[in-house]
Coordinates of C-alpha atoms and ligand atoms in Angstrom, one line a residue:
X12 CA 17.9 -4.4 18.8
X13 CA 15.2 -6.7 17.4
X14 CA 11.9 -4.9 17.2
X15 CA 8.7 -5.1 15.4
X16 CA 9.0 -3.7 11.9
X17 CA 6.5 -2.1 9.5
X18 CA 7.0 -3.0 5.9
X19 CA 5.3 -1.8 2.7
X20 CA 4.9 -4.4 -0.1
X21 CA 3.3 -4.6 -3.5
X22 CA 1.8 -7.9 -4.8
X23 CA 3.3 -8.9 -8.1
X24 CA 0.0 -9.1 -9.9
X25 CA 1.4 -7.4 -13.0
X26 CA 5.0 -8.6 -12.6
X27 CA 6.7 -9.5 -15.9
X28 CA 10.2 -9.2 -17.5
X29 CA 9.2 -7.0 -20.4
X30 CA 12.2 -4.7 -20.8
X31 CA 15.9 -5.0 -19.7
X32 CA 17.2 -2.3 -17.4
X33 CA 19.8 -4.5 -15.6
X34 CA 21.9 -7.5 -16.6
X35 CA 19.5 -10.0 -14.8
X36 CA 16.6 -9.2 -17.1
X37 CA 16.0 -11.1 -20.3
X38 CA 12.6 -10.2 -21.9
X39 CA 12.8 -13.2 -24.2
X40 CA 13.1 -15.6 -21.3
X41 CA 10.5 -13.8 -19.2
X42 CA 9.4 -15.1 -15.8
X43 CA 6.6 -17.2 -14.3
X44 CA 4.2 -14.7 -12.7
X45 CA 2.2 -17.3 -10.8
X46 CA 5.3 -18.6 -9.2
X47 CA 6.5 -15.1 -8.5
X48 CA 3.2 -14.4 -6.7
X49 CA 3.5 -17.5 -4.5
X50 CA 7.1 -16.8 -3.6
X51 CA 6.2 -13.3 -2.8
X52 CA 3.2 -14.5 -0.6
X53 CA 5.7 -16.8 1.2
X54 CA 8.0 -13.8 1.9
X55 CA 5.0 -11.7 3.2
X56 CA 3.9 -14.6 5.5
X57 CA 7.5 -14.9 6.8
X58 CA 7.3 -11.3 8.0
X59 CA 3.9 -11.8 9.5
X60 CA 5.0 -14.9 11.3
X61 CA 7.8 -12.9 12.9
X62 CA 5.2 -10.4 14.2
X63 CA 6.0 -7.6 11.7
X64 CA 3.3 -5.5 10.1
X65 CA 2.9 -5.6 6.4
X66 CA 1.0 -2.8 4.6
X67 CA 0.2 -3.2 0.9
X68 CA 0.2 -0.7 -2.0
X69 CA -2.1 -1.5 -5.0
X70 CA -0.1 -2.8 -7.9
X71 CA -0.6 -0.8 -11.2
X72 CA -1.2 -2.6 -14.5
X73 CA 1.7 -1.6 -16.9
X74 CA 4.3 -1.2 -14.1
X75 CA 5.8 -4.7 -14.0
X76 CA 8.6 -3.8 -11.6
X77 CA 6.3 -2.1 -9.0
X78 CA 6.7 -5.2 -6.8
X79 CA 10.1 -3.9 -5.9
X80 CA 8.7 -1.6 -3.2
X81 CA 12.2 -0.9 -1.8
X82 CA 12.7 1.5 -4.7
X83 CA 9.5 3.5 -4.0
X84 CA 10.9 5.8 -1.3
X85 CA 13.2 6.2 1.7
X86 CA 11.3 6.6 5.0
X87 CA 13.3 7.6 8.2
X88 CA 11.8 9.1 11.3
X89 CA 8.4 9.2 9.5
X90 CA 9.9 11.5 6.9
X91 CA 9.3 10.3 3.3
X92 CA 11.9 11.1 0.7
X93 CA 10.3 10.2 -2.7
X94 CA 11.9 8.2 -5.5
X95 CA 12.8 9.6 -8.9
X96 CA 13.5 6.7 -11.2
X97 CA 16.4 6.5 -13.7
X98 CA 14.4 4.7 -16.4
X99 CA 11.2 6.0 -18.0
X100 CA 9.7 2.5 -17.7
X101 CA 9.6 2.8 -13.9
X102 CA 9.1 6.6 -13.6
X103 CA 5.3 6.5 -12.7
X104 CA 6.0 4.3 -9.7
X105 CA 7.5 7.4 -7.9
X106 CA 4.2 9.2 -7.8
X107 CA 2.2 6.1 -6.9
X108 CA 4.4 5.5 -3.8
X109 CA 4.3 9.2 -2.8
X110 CA 0.5 9.2 -3.0
X111 CA 0.3 6.1 -0.8
X112 CA 2.3 7.8 1.9
X113 CA 0.3 11.1 1.6
X114 CA -2.9 9.1 2.0
X115 CA -1.6 7.2 5.0
X116 CA -1.0 10.1 7.3
X117 CA 2.6 10.9 6.5
X118 CA 2.9 14.7 6.6
X119 CA 6.5 15.2 5.7
X120 CA 6.6 13.9 2.2
X121 CA 9.0 15.3 -0.4
X122 CA 9.3 14.8 -4.1
X123 CA 13.0 14.5 -4.8
X124 CA 14.8 16.9 -7.2
X125 CA 17.5 14.3 -8.0
X126 CA 17.4 10.8 -9.4
X127 CA 17.2 8.2 -6.6
X128 CA 15.7 4.7 -6.2
X129 CA 14.7 4.8 -2.6
X130 CA 15.8 2.0 -0.3
X131 CA 17.4 0.3 -3.3
X132 CA 20.3 2.7 -2.9
X133 CA 19.8 4.0 0.7
X134 CA 20.3 1.7 3.7
X135 CA 19.6 3.1 7.1
X136 CA 21.7 2.2 10.2
X137 CA 21.5 3.7 13.7
X138 CA 23.8 6.6 13.1
X139 CA 24.3 6.6 9.3
X140 CA 22.6 6.2 6.0
X141 CA 24.7 4.3 3.5
X142 CA 24.0 5.4 -0.1
X143 CA 25.0 3.8 -3.4
X144 CA 25.7 5.5 -6.7
X145 CA 27.2 4.5 -10.0
X146 CA 24.2 3.0 -11.8
X147 CA 21.0 4.5 -10.6
X148 CA 21.0 7.1 -7.8
X149 CA 22.6 10.5 -8.4
X150 CA 25.1 11.5 -5.7
X151 CA 23.3 14.8 -5.6
X152 CA 20.4 12.9 -4.1
X153 CA 22.6 11.7 -1.3
X154 CA 23.2 15.3 -0.3
X155 CA 19.5 16.1 -0.8
X156 CA 18.5 13.2 1.5
X157 CA 21.0 14.2 4.1
X158 CA 19.6 17.7 4.2
X159 CA 16.0 16.5 4.3
X160 CA 16.5 13.7 6.9
X161 CA 19.2 15.4 9.0
X162 CA 21.2 12.2 9.1
X163 CA 24.7 11.7 7.8
X164 CA 24.7 10.0 4.4
X165 CA 27.8 8.2 3.3
X166 CA 28.3 7.9 -0.5
X167 CA 29.5 4.5 -1.8
X168 CA 30.5 3.9 -5.4
X169 CA 29.2 0.7 -7.0
X170 CA 31.2 -0.7 -9.9
X171 CA 29.7 -4.0 -11.1
X172 CA 26.5 -3.7 -13.3
X173 CA 25.1 -6.9 -11.8
X174 CA 25.1 -5.1 -8.4
X175 CA 23.4 -1.9 -9.7
X176 CA 21.6 -1.0 -6.4
X177 CA 23.4 -0.8 -3.0
X178 CA 20.9 -3.4 -1.7
X179 CA 22.2 -6.0 -4.1
X180 CA 25.7 -5.7 -2.6
X181 CA 25.3 -4.9 1.1
X182 CA 22.7 -5.4 3.9
X183 CA 22.5 -4.2 7.5
X184 CA 22.5 -7.0 10.0
X185 CA 21.3 -4.6 12.7
X186 CA 21.8 -0.9 13.4
X187 CA 25.6 -1.2 13.6
X188 CA 26.7 -4.2 11.5
X189 CA 26.6 -5.1 7.9
X190 CA 27.4 -7.8 5.4
X191 CA 28.7 -6.9 1.9
X192 CA 30.5 -7.9 -1.2
X193 CA 33.8 -5.9 -1.5
X194 CA 34.1 -6.6 -5.2
X195 CA 31.0 -4.6 -5.9
X196 CA 32.6 -1.4 -4.7
X197 CA 35.3 1.0 -5.9
X198 CA 38.7 0.8 -4.1
X199 CA 38.0 4.0 -2.1
X200 CA 34.5 2.8 -1.1
X201 CA 35.9 -0.6 0.0
X202 CA 38.3 1.3 2.2
X203 CA 35.5 3.4 3.7
X204 CA 33.5 0.2 4.5
X205 CA 36.6 -1.5 6.0
X206 CA 37.1 1.5 8.3
X207 CA 33.5 1.9 9.3
X208 CA 32.8 -1.8 9.7
X209 CA 35.9 -3.7 10.6
X210 CA 33.8 -6.6 11.8
X211 CA 31.5 -6.9 8.8
X212 CA 30.5 -10.2 7.3
X213 CA 32.3 -10.5 4.0
X214 CA 30.2 -12.2 1.3
X215 CA 31.6 -14.2 -1.5
X216 CA 30.9 -13.7 -5.2
X217 CA 29.1 -17.0 -5.2
X218 CA 26.6 -15.7 -2.6
X219 CA 26.1 -12.4 -4.4
X220 CA 25.3 -14.3 -7.7
X221 CA 22.1 -15.5 -6.1
X222 CA 21.4 -12.0 -4.8
X223 CA 22.2 -13.3 -1.3
X224 CA 23.0 -9.8 -0.2
X225 CA 19.5 -8.6 -1.0
X226 CA 18.5 -9.8 2.5
X227 CA 16.3 -8.2 5.2
X228 CA 17.2 -8.3 8.9
X229 CA 15.1 -7.2 11.8
X230 CA 18.1 -7.2 14.0
X231 CA 17.5 -10.9 15.0
X232 CA 16.1 -12.7 12.0
X233 CA 17.6 -12.6 8.6
X234 CA 15.4 -13.3 5.6
X235 CA 17.7 -14.3 2.8
X236 CA 17.7 -16.1 -0.6
X237 CA 17.8 -19.8 -0.1
X238 CA 20.7 -20.4 -2.5
X239 CA 23.2 -18.2 -0.6
X240 CA 24.4 -21.0 1.6
X241 CA 27.8 -19.7 2.7
X242 CA 26.4 -16.3 3.6
X243 CA 23.6 -18.0 5.6
X244 CA 26.3 -19.9 7.6
X245 CA 28.3 -16.8 8.3
X246 CA 25.2 -14.9 9.5
X247 CA 24.2 -17.8 11.7
X248 CA 27.7 -17.8 13.3
X249 CA 27.1 -14.2 14.3
X250 CA 24.0 -15.4 16.2
X251 CA 21.3 -14.4 13.8
X252 CA 18.3 -16.7 13.0
X253 CA 18.3 -17.4 9.3
X254 CA 15.1 -17.7 7.3
X255 CA 15.8 -18.8 3.7
X256 CA 13.2 -17.9 1.0
X257 CA 12.9 -18.9 -2.6
X258 CA 13.0 -15.9 -5.0
X259 CA 13.9 -17.5 -8.3
X260 CA 11.2 -15.6 -10.4
X261 CA 11.7 -12.1 -9.0
X262 CA 15.5 -12.7 -9.4
X263 CA 14.8 -12.8 -13.2
X264 CA 14.1 -9.1 -12.9
X265 CA 17.1 -8.6 -10.7
X266 CA 15.3 -8.6 -7.3
X267 CA 15.2 -10.5 -4.1
X268 CA 13.6 -10.3 -0.6
X269 CA 14.9 -6.8 0.2
X270 CA 13.8 -5.4 -3.2
X271 CA 10.3 -6.4 -2.4
X272 CA 10.3 -4.7 1.0
X273 CA 10.2 -1.0 1.9
X274 CA 10.8 -0.4 5.6
X275 CA 8.6 2.3 7.1
X276 CA 10.7 3.8 9.9
X277 CA 8.7 6.1 12.1
Ligands
LIG301 N1 14.0 -4.7 -12.5 C1 14.1 -3.8 -11.4 C2 15.1 -2.7 -11.8 O1 16.0 -2.9 -12.5 C3 14.6 -4.5 -10.1 C4 14.7 -3.6 -9.0 C5 15.3 -4.3 -7.8 N2 15.2 -3.6 -6.6 C6 16.1 -3.4 -5.7 N3 15.9 -2.7 -4.6 N4 17.4 -3.8 -5.9 O2 14.9 -1.5 -11.4

């Protein structure tokens, strides 16, 4: 069901490609921060035009990837499961996001014991949480999140380093349907997805190469990278309204619209 959403975002004031922790990042080539900021502003405006609420967390100098708010936590039923980052470069972001939630009236906030990158690897549907592992999030965190949230968490194995987070390979269209790139998953996980979602939208490698699967749906409108043309068509055919956004600069760090967006589910 379409509904008004609450998102947390972080302005890319200190965004840069300074280190390489995924195959998209090339510190020599860098990225254009001003363009990143204007593309990010456009994404935020798109949410607001749809009637969604956007809250902001202050960016921190020295944390160039903090713009990728999706990685900051997983919030379901108002319960906040904190992130514990894989790479030391991003480690301080975990505490910064946890602090934001503690200061904004969230009472059930937990610091995770196991490595996990928040909504980068946890995608919440009506009855299930889909969880990625293979590059970042430890499967032990899947069990920890299931216990904390009291929701079934399904482990999915990612196999392609370009699609290192689940949200680069799959996105929920609504509470029951998804779109995904089968090639990003192990044989067993593909089979799991085929059984759970026989009507899924199957993306092509060409769409995924533009991080087309790093999309955000409110159940009616799908905000998606402008270059992912075939995927946009498929999603339209399913009756969704497609809103293309340009994300060329944040893609140089391996991010797209979803990476910049943490959904606060209360
Ligand atoms: N450079 C960041 C990293 O490698 C990008 C994170 C993208 N976020 C996401 N939710 N996929 O960690």
